[in-house]
Coordinates of C-alpha atoms and ligand atoms in Angstrom, one line a residue:
M1 CA 46.3 157.4 74.8
A2 CA 48.5 155.6 77.1
K3 CA 48.9 156.9 80.6
E4 CA 52.1 159.0 81.2
S5 CA 54.5 157.1 83.3
L6 CA 56.0 158.8 86.3
F7 CA 59.3 159.1 84.6
E8 CA 57.7 160.6 81.4
G9 CA 56.0 163.3 83.7
A10 CA 59.3 164.1 85.5
L11 CA 61.1 164.3 82.1
R12 CA 58.3 166.8 80.9
Q13 CA 59.3 169.1 83.6
F14 CA 62.9 168.7 83.2
N15 CA 62.7 169.4 79.4
K16 CA 60.7 172.6 80.2
A17 CA 63.7 173.8 82.2
A18 CA 66.3 172.3 79.7
D19 CA 64.6 174.3 76.9
L20 CA 65.0 177.5 78.8
L21 CA 68.6 176.7 79.3
K22 CA 69.0 176.0 75.7
L23 CA 70.5 172.7 76.7
D24 CA 72.1 171.0 73.6
G25 CA 70.8 167.5 72.5
G26 CA 73.9 165.6 73.7
M27 CA 73.9 167.1 77.1
R28 CA 70.2 166.7 77.5
E29 CA 70.6 163.1 76.7
V30 CA 73.4 162.7 79.2
L31 CA 71.5 164.4 81.9
S32 CA 68.2 162.4 81.4
T33 CA 69.6 159.0 81.2
H34 CA 70.4 156.9 84.2
K35 CA 74.0 155.8 84.6
R36 CA 73.3 152.4 86.4
E37 CA 70.1 150.4 86.7
L38 CA 70.5 147.3 88.8
T39 CA 67.5 144.8 89.2
V40 CA 68.1 142.0 91.6
H41 CA 65.9 139.0 92.0
F42 CA 67.0 137.2 95.3
P43 CA 66.0 134.3 97.7
V44 CA 65.0 134.5 101.2
K45 CA 64.6 131.6 103.7
M46 CA 61.3 132.2 105.6
D47 CA 60.7 131.1 109.2
D48 CA 58.7 128.0 108.1
G49 CA 61.7 126.7 106.2
S50 CA 60.1 127.8 102.7
V51 CA 62.1 130.0 100.3
R52 CA 60.6 133.1 98.6
V53 CA 62.2 135.2 95.8
F54 CA 62.0 139.0 96.1
T55 CA 62.6 141.7 93.7
G56 CA 64.8 144.8 94.3
Y57 CA 66.3 147.7 92.7
R58 CA 69.1 150.1 92.9
F59 CA 69.3 152.8 90.3
Q60 CA 71.8 155.7 89.9
H61 CA 71.0 158.4 87.8
N62 CA 74.1 160.7 87.8
I63 CA 77.3 160.7 89.6
T64 CA 79.2 163.6 88.1
R65 CA 79.3 165.9 91.1
G66 CA 80.0 163.1 93.6
P67 CA 78.7 159.7 95.0
A68 CA 75.1 158.8 94.4
K69 CA 72.7 159.4 97.2
G70 CA 69.1 158.1 97.8
G71 CA 66.9 156.2 100.1
I72 CA 65.7 152.6 100.0
R73 CA 62.0 151.8 100.3
Y74 CA 60.0 148.7 101.2
H75 CA 56.6 148.7 99.6
P76 CA 54.4 146.4 97.5
N77 CA 54.0 148.9 94.8
V78 CA 57.7 149.5 94.5
S79 CA 58.3 149.5 90.7
E80 CA 61.0 150.3 88.2
D81 CA 59.3 153.5 87.0
E82 CA 59.0 154.9 90.7
I83 CA 62.8 153.9 91.5
K84 CA 63.8 155.5 88.1
T85 CA 61.9 158.7 88.8
L86 CA 62.9 159.1 92.2
S87 CA 66.7 158.5 91.6
F88 CA 66.4 161.1 88.8
L89 CA 64.7 163.6 91.4
M90 CA 67.6 163.0 93.8
T91 CA 70.2 164.3 91.3
W92 CA 68.2 167.7 91.2
K93 CA 67.7 167.8 94.9
C94 CA 71.2 167.4 95.7
A95 CA 72.3 169.9 93.0
V96 CA 69.8 172.5 94.0
A97 CA 71.1 172.3 97.6
G98 CA 74.7 172.3 96.4
I99 CA 75.8 169.2 98.1
P100 CA 78.2 167.2 96.4
F101 CA 76.2 164.0 95.6
G102 CA 74.4 162.7 92.7
G103 CA 71.0 161.0 92.6
S104 CA 70.1 157.3 93.3
K105 CA 67.1 155.4 94.8
G106 CA 66.5 151.7 95.7
G107 CA 63.7 149.5 96.9
I108 CA 62.4 146.1 97.3
K109 CA 58.8 145.0 96.2
V110 CA 57.6 143.7 99.5
D111 CA 54.8 144.3 102.2
P112 CA 57.2 144.5 105.3
T113 CA 54.2 144.0 107.7
E114 CA 53.8 140.5 106.5
L115 CA 57.4 139.6 107.6
S116 CA 58.7 138.6 111.0
E117 CA 61.6 140.5 112.5
S118 CA 64.2 137.8 111.5
E119 CA 62.6 137.5 107.9
L120 CA 63.0 141.3 107.5
E121 CA 66.6 141.0 108.6
R122 CA 67.5 138.3 106.1
L123 CA 65.8 140.2 103.4
S124 CA 67.6 143.3 104.2
R125 CA 71.1 141.7 104.4
R126 CA 70.6 139.6 101.3
Y127 CA 69.3 142.7 99.3
F128 CA 72.2 144.9 100.5
S129 CA 74.7 142.1 99.7
E130 CA 73.2 142.0 95.9
I131 CA 73.4 145.6 95.5
S132 CA 76.9 146.0 97.1
I133 CA 78.4 145.6 93.7
I134 CA 77.4 149.2 93.0
V135 CA 77.1 150.7 96.5
G136 CA 79.9 152.1 98.7
P137 CA 80.8 155.1 100.9
T138 CA 82.3 156.7 97.8
E139 CA 80.0 155.2 95.2
D140 CA 76.5 155.3 96.3
V141 CA 75.3 156.1 99.8
P142 CA 71.7 154.6 100.8
A143 CA 69.4 156.1 103.5
P144 CA 65.9 155.3 104.9
D145 CA 62.8 155.9 102.9
V146 CA 59.0 154.5 103.2
N147 CA 59.0 151.6 105.6
T148 CA 62.8 151.6 106.4
N149 CA 64.5 153.2 109.4
G150 CA 67.6 153.3 111.5
K151 CA 67.4 149.6 112.5
I152 CA 67.6 148.5 108.9
M153 CA 70.5 151.0 108.2
S154 CA 72.3 149.2 111.1
W155 CA 71.9 145.9 109.4
F156 CA 73.0 147.4 106.2
L157 CA 76.1 148.8 107.7
D158 CA 76.8 145.5 109.3
T159 CA 76.4 143.5 106.2
Y160 CA 78.7 145.9 104.2
S161 CA 81.3 146.1 106.9
M162 CA 81.4 142.2 107.4
N163 CA 82.1 142.0 103.7
V164 CA 84.9 144.4 103.4
G165 CA 86.5 143.6 107.1
H166 CA 86.2 146.8 108.9
S167 CA 83.4 149.1 110.0
T168 CA 82.3 151.5 107.5
L169 CA 80.2 154.4 108.8
G170 CA 79.9 156.2 105.6
I171 CA 78.0 153.3 103.9
V172 CA 74.5 154.6 104.8
T173 CA 73.0 157.6 106.5
G174 CA 70.0 157.8 108.8
K175 CA 71.8 155.5 111.3
P176 CA 70.9 155.4 115.0
L177 CA 73.1 158.1 116.9
E178 CA 74.9 155.3 118.8
L179 CA 76.1 153.9 115.5
G180 CA 77.4 157.1 113.9
G181 CA 74.0 159.0 113.2
S182 CA 74.1 162.8 113.2
L183 CA 72.2 165.1 115.8
G184 CA 69.5 166.8 114.0
R185 CA 68.8 164.3 111.3
S186 CA 65.1 163.5 112.6
E187 CA 64.0 167.0 112.5
A188 CA 66.0 168.0 109.5
T189 CA 63.6 167.8 106.6
G190 CA 60.9 169.8 108.7
R191 CA 63.6 172.3 109.9
G192 CA 64.5 172.8 106.2
V193 CA 61.0 173.1 105.1
S194 CA 60.4 175.8 107.8
I195 CA 63.5 177.7 106.7
I196 CA 62.3 177.8 103.1
A197 CA 58.7 178.7 104.0
N198 CA 60.1 181.7 106.0
E199 CA 62.2 182.7 103.1
A200 CA 59.2 182.2 100.7
S201 CA 57.1 184.3 102.9
K202 CA 59.6 187.2 102.9
Y203 CA 60.1 186.9 99.2
F204 CA 56.5 186.4 97.9
L205 CA 54.6 188.0 100.6
G206 CA 57.1 190.8 101.6
D207 CA 57.3 189.7 105.3
E208 CA 58.5 187.2 107.7
I209 CA 56.2 184.2 108.2
K210 CA 55.5 185.4 111.8
G211 CA 51.9 185.7 112.5
K212 CA 50.9 184.4 109.0
T213 CA 48.3 181.5 108.9
V214 CA 49.6 178.1 107.9
A215 CA 48.1 174.8 107.2
V216 CA 50.0 171.5 107.1
Q217 CA 48.8 168.4 105.7
G218 CA 50.5 165.3 107.3
F219 CA 51.7 165.0 110.8
G220 CA 54.4 162.3 110.4
N221 CA 58.2 162.9 110.6
V222 CA 58.1 165.8 108.0
G223 CA 54.9 167.6 108.8
S224 CA 55.1 167.4 112.7
F225 CA 58.6 169.1 112.8
T226 CA 57.5 171.6 110.2
A227 CA 54.5 172.6 112.1
L228 CA 56.3 172.8 115.4
I229 CA 59.3 174.6 114.0
L230 CA 57.3 177.1 112.3
E231 CA 55.4 178.0 115.5
Q232 CA 58.1 177.8 118.0
T233 CA 61.0 179.3 116.0
Y234 CA 59.3 181.4 113.3
G235 CA 56.2 182.5 115.3
A236 CA 53.7 181.4 112.4
K237 CA 50.1 180.7 113.2
V238 CA 49.5 177.2 112.3
V239 CA 45.8 177.1 111.9
A240 CA 45.3 173.5 110.6
I241 CA 47.2 170.1 110.9
S242 CA 46.2 166.6 109.7
D243 CA 47.0 162.9 109.4
I244 CA 45.3 159.8 108.0
T245 CA 42.7 160.3 110.8
G246 CA 41.5 163.6 109.2
G247 CA 42.0 167.4 109.7
Y248 CA 42.2 169.6 112.8
Y249 CA 41.4 173.2 112.5
N250 CA 41.5 176.2 114.8
P251 CA 41.3 179.7 113.3
E252 CA 42.9 181.1 116.5
G253 CA 45.8 179.0 116.0
I254 CA 46.7 175.3 117.1
N255 CA 49.0 174.8 120.1
V256 CA 51.4 172.7 117.9
K257 CA 53.7 171.6 120.8
E258 CA 50.5 170.2 122.6
A259 CA 49.3 168.4 119.3
F260 CA 52.9 167.1 118.8
D261 CA 53.0 165.6 122.3
Y262 CA 49.5 164.3 121.8
A263 CA 50.4 162.6 118.6
T264 CA 53.5 161.0 120.1
A265 CA 51.6 159.6 123.0
N266 CA 48.6 158.4 120.9
K267 CA 50.4 157.4 117.7
S268 CA 48.2 159.6 115.8
L269 CA 46.1 162.8 116.1
E270 CA 42.7 160.8 116.5
G271 CA 40.6 162.3 119.4
Y272 CA 42.8 165.6 119.5
N273 CA 39.9 168.0 120.7
K274 CA 41.3 171.3 120.8
A275 CA 40.3 171.9 117.2
Q276 CA 37.5 171.5 114.9
K277 CA 37.5 168.3 113.0
I278 CA 37.7 168.8 109.1
T279 CA 38.6 166.6 106.3
N280 CA 42.0 166.4 104.5
E281 CA 40.2 167.8 101.3
E282 CA 38.8 170.8 103.3
L283 CA 42.3 171.4 104.8
L284 CA 43.8 171.8 101.3
E285 CA 41.1 174.4 100.5
L286 CA 41.5 176.7 103.5
D287 CA 42.1 180.4 103.0
V288 CA 45.6 180.6 104.6
D289 CA 48.9 182.3 103.6
V290 CA 51.0 179.3 103.3
L291 CA 49.9 175.6 102.7
I292 CA 52.3 172.8 103.4
P293 CA 51.5 169.3 101.8
A294 CA 53.6 167.0 104.0
A295 CA 51.9 163.6 103.6
L296 CA 51.8 161.9 100.3
E297 CA 52.3 162.4 96.6
R298 CA 49.4 163.4 94.5
A299 CA 47.6 165.3 97.1
I300 CA 46.8 168.2 94.8
T301 CA 45.3 167.2 91.4
A302 CA 43.4 168.7 88.6
E303 CA 40.2 167.9 90.5
N304 CA 41.0 170.0 93.4
A305 CA 43.7 172.5 92.5
D306 CA 41.2 175.1 91.4
K307 CA 39.8 175.2 95.1
V308 CA 43.1 175.9 96.6
R309 CA 43.2 179.4 98.3
A310 CA 46.6 179.6 99.7
K311 CA 48.9 182.3 98.4
I312 CA 52.0 180.0 98.7
I313 CA 52.4 176.3 98.5
V314 CA 55.5 174.8 100.0
E315 CA 55.9 171.2 98.9
A316 CA 57.3 169.1 101.8
A317 CA 56.1 165.7 100.6
N318 CA 57.7 164.2 97.3
G319 CA 55.4 164.8 94.4
P320 CA 52.2 166.3 96.2
T321 CA 51.3 168.4 93.2
T322 CA 50.5 166.7 89.7
P323 CA 51.8 168.2 86.6
E324 CA 48.1 169.1 85.7
A325 CA 47.6 170.8 89.0
D326 CA 50.8 172.7 88.7
E327 CA 49.4 174.4 85.7
I328 CA 46.1 175.3 87.1
L329 CA 47.9 176.7 90.4
N330 CA 50.4 178.6 88.4
S331 CA 47.6 180.1 86.2
K332 CA 45.8 181.2 89.5
G333 CA 49.1 183.0 90.5
I334 CA 49.8 180.7 93.5
K335 CA 53.4 180.4 94.1
I336 CA 54.7 176.9 94.6
V337 CA 58.0 176.1 96.0
P338 CA 59.0 172.6 94.6
D339 CA 59.6 169.6 96.7
F340 CA 63.1 169.0 95.8
L341 CA 64.1 172.5 97.1
S342 CA 61.7 172.6 99.9
N343 CA 62.5 169.1 101.5
S344 CA 66.2 169.0 100.7
G345 CA 67.0 169.5 104.3
G346 CA 66.8 165.7 105.0
V347 CA 69.4 164.9 102.4
T348 CA 71.5 167.9 103.5
V349 CA 71.9 166.6 107.2
S350 CA 72.5 163.2 105.5
Y351 CA 75.3 164.6 103.9
F352 CA 76.6 166.0 107.1
E353 CA 76.2 162.5 108.7
W354 CA 78.2 161.0 105.9
V355 CA 81.0 163.8 106.4
Q356 CA 81.0 163.1 110.2
G357 CA 81.2 159.3 109.6
L358 CA 84.1 159.7 107.0
Y359 CA 86.1 161.9 109.7
S360 CA 84.7 160.0 112.8
Y361 CA 84.3 163.5 114.3
F362 CA 80.8 164.4 115.3
W363 CA 79.1 167.7 115.5
D364 CA 77.0 169.4 118.1
L365 CA 73.4 170.2 117.4
E366 CA 73.9 173.9 116.9
N367 CA 76.7 173.2 114.4
V368 CA 74.3 171.0 112.4
R369 CA 71.4 173.6 112.5
S370 CA 73.5 176.6 111.5
A371 CA 75.1 174.7 108.6
L372 CA 71.6 173.4 107.4
E373 CA 70.2 177.0 107.6
K374 CA 73.1 178.4 105.5
I375 CA 72.5 175.8 102.8
M376 CA 68.9 176.0 102.7
K377 CA 68.9 179.9 102.4
G378 CA 71.6 179.7 99.8
A379 CA 69.6 177.2 97.8
F380 CA 66.4 179.4 97.9
K381 CA 68.4 182.5 96.9
D382 CA 69.7 180.7 93.9
S383 CA 66.3 179.7 92.6
V384 CA 64.9 183.2 93.3
D385 CA 67.8 184.8 91.3
M386 CA 67.0 182.4 88.4
L387 CA 63.2 183.1 88.7
E388 CA 63.9 186.9 88.4
E389 CA 66.3 186.3 85.5
Q390 CA 64.0 184.0 83.6
K391 CA 60.6 185.2 84.6
T392 CA 59.2 181.5 84.9
D393 CA 57.8 179.7 87.8
M394 CA 59.7 178.5 90.8
R395 CA 59.6 174.8 89.9
T396 CA 61.2 175.6 86.6
A397 CA 63.7 178.2 88.2
S398 CA 64.9 175.4 90.7
Y399 CA 65.2 172.9 87.9
M400 CA 67.3 175.4 86.0
V401 CA 69.7 175.9 88.8
A402 CA 70.3 172.3 89.4
I403 CA 70.5 171.3 85.9
N404 CA 72.9 174.0 85.2
K405 CA 75.2 172.8 88.0
V406 CA 75.3 169.2 86.8
A407 CA 75.7 170.5 83.1
T408 CA 78.5 172.6 84.1
A409 CA 80.4 169.8 86.2
T410 CA 79.8 167.5 83.0
R411 CA 81.3 170.1 80.8
L412 CA 84.4 170.7 83.2
R413 CA 85.1 167.1 83.4
G414 CA 84.6 166.4 79.8
I415 CA 83.4 163.2 78.0
F416 CA 85.8 160.2 78.9
P417 CA 88.1 159.2 77.2
Ligands
NAD501 P1 55.6 159.7 107.8 O1 55.0 158.4 107.4 O2 56.2 159.7 109.0 O3 54.2 160.5 107.8 C1 53.2 160.8 106.7 C2 52.2 161.3 107.4 O4 51.0 161.7 106.3 C3 51.3 160.8 108.6 O5 50.9 161.7 109.7 C4 50.0 160.0 108.0 O6 49.2 160.0 109.0 C5 49.7 161.2 106.9 N1 48.8 160.7 106.0 C6 48.8 159.5 105.3 N2 47.9 159.4 104.4 C7 47.3 160.7 104.5 C8 46.2 161.1 103.8 N3 45.4 160.6 103.0 N4 45.8 162.5 104.1 C9 46.4 163.1 105.2 N5 47.4 162.7 105.8 C10 47.9 161.5 105.4 O7 56.3 160.2 106.5 P2 57.3 161.5 106.3 O8 58.7 160.8 106.6 O9 56.9 162.5 107.1 O10 57.3 161.8 104.9 C11 56.1 162.5 104.2 C12 56.5 163.0 103.0 O11 57.8 163.6 102.9 C13 56.8 161.8 101.8 O12 56.3 162.2 100.6 C14 58.2 161.6 102.0 O13 58.7 160.9 100.7 C15 58.7 162.9 101.9 N6 60.0 163.2 102.3 C16 60.5 162.7 103.7 C17 61.7 163.0 104.1 C18 62.2 162.5 105.4 O14 63.4 162.9 105.8 N7 61.3 161.9 106.2 C19 62.6 163.6 103.3 C20 62.1 164.1 102.0 C21 60.9 163.9 101.7

């Protein structure tokens, strides 16, 4: 049997929710079909005078509720299937959070570490010019993703602005603060995950996360802020953290601020000696209240799902649980808060950045944090209400909330002409 593509796997989860919603055939086809799929092949002049042709993508899945929104990644493994799936998931992420965007994603098949700074700049500017026929501040708003950052967003902004003849702050998010970025963007995904973890603890375990044990896999942008905020703001006992160098476990609780400063100074947790060294596999199998995979996709698979002992999994990374593992965990009674709900804090603050850019009026940090908290709590409550009504799992309930919102918007608009 041919291996299921990423998109087929995502559609399977979508269809489970669509069945429960009794979505009719036409609506199901509209919501599972991409609006626009752009593939571009473009030349870039290399420093040695040679020319190389690269392939890039920008897919827009759905724009019924507002402009499309989604990151751009640079990676040798970027593929049509990956971009198609991630843009599809962005639609549901924006819908479940209730922010007025649809879903998109883009990428270039390239290993950026092989390029010089000036090659990277020419590649970025040419790619952005190529996709400018479908992106724009009211059409589709890109953001950083794997191997892209504020510097590349600045080149995108400049490229677009040069072509239209005026500075356009709303064209991308994830910009540096000096160029219209939002306060609170770098911590946003981790803060959102922490808010959701606390809500999940209250709902599934009957009490705040204060004093409860937590293990966090991955100590990059998302994992480090999640662990730090859970400890400092919510009083959770973070007993294990990890990164590519392995896991660090202390049953008495890790001093996350100290580990955060250590990782910032040393670029990784390698050599952190205030905890016992464990493997990343062992971290996933710890007997904790809450497990937060915040590193990579496919961390929990059919091979290790049976060994997971956490009571709740809050998915912070995109796609950390395979569909097969999902079934095993569900059958064990482990509660899983799905990625597109738990990690929607990032795109929510991106939405705030876009709004601030359009108005050229910028908010203070407290404003950003309180608006984020309100949205995350509301999104969690919507999913829980659906969970209680449908007696299903949390992933399906969240999908149902999201699909319902896009289906309702589609019905209200009607089919043109
Ligand atoms: P990052 O590159 O900053 O951090 C990744 C972390 O994972 C690093 O600490 C790295 O050492 C660790 N890691 C890599 N391989 C590992 C392994 N085999 N075992 C354990 N740890 C490993 O990335 P990030 O921005 O923190 O993103 C993490 C995940 O969250 C990704 O799936 C990303 O798509 C998702 N996500 C990120 C954001 C965001 O705003 N940054 C938003 C939504 C979703």
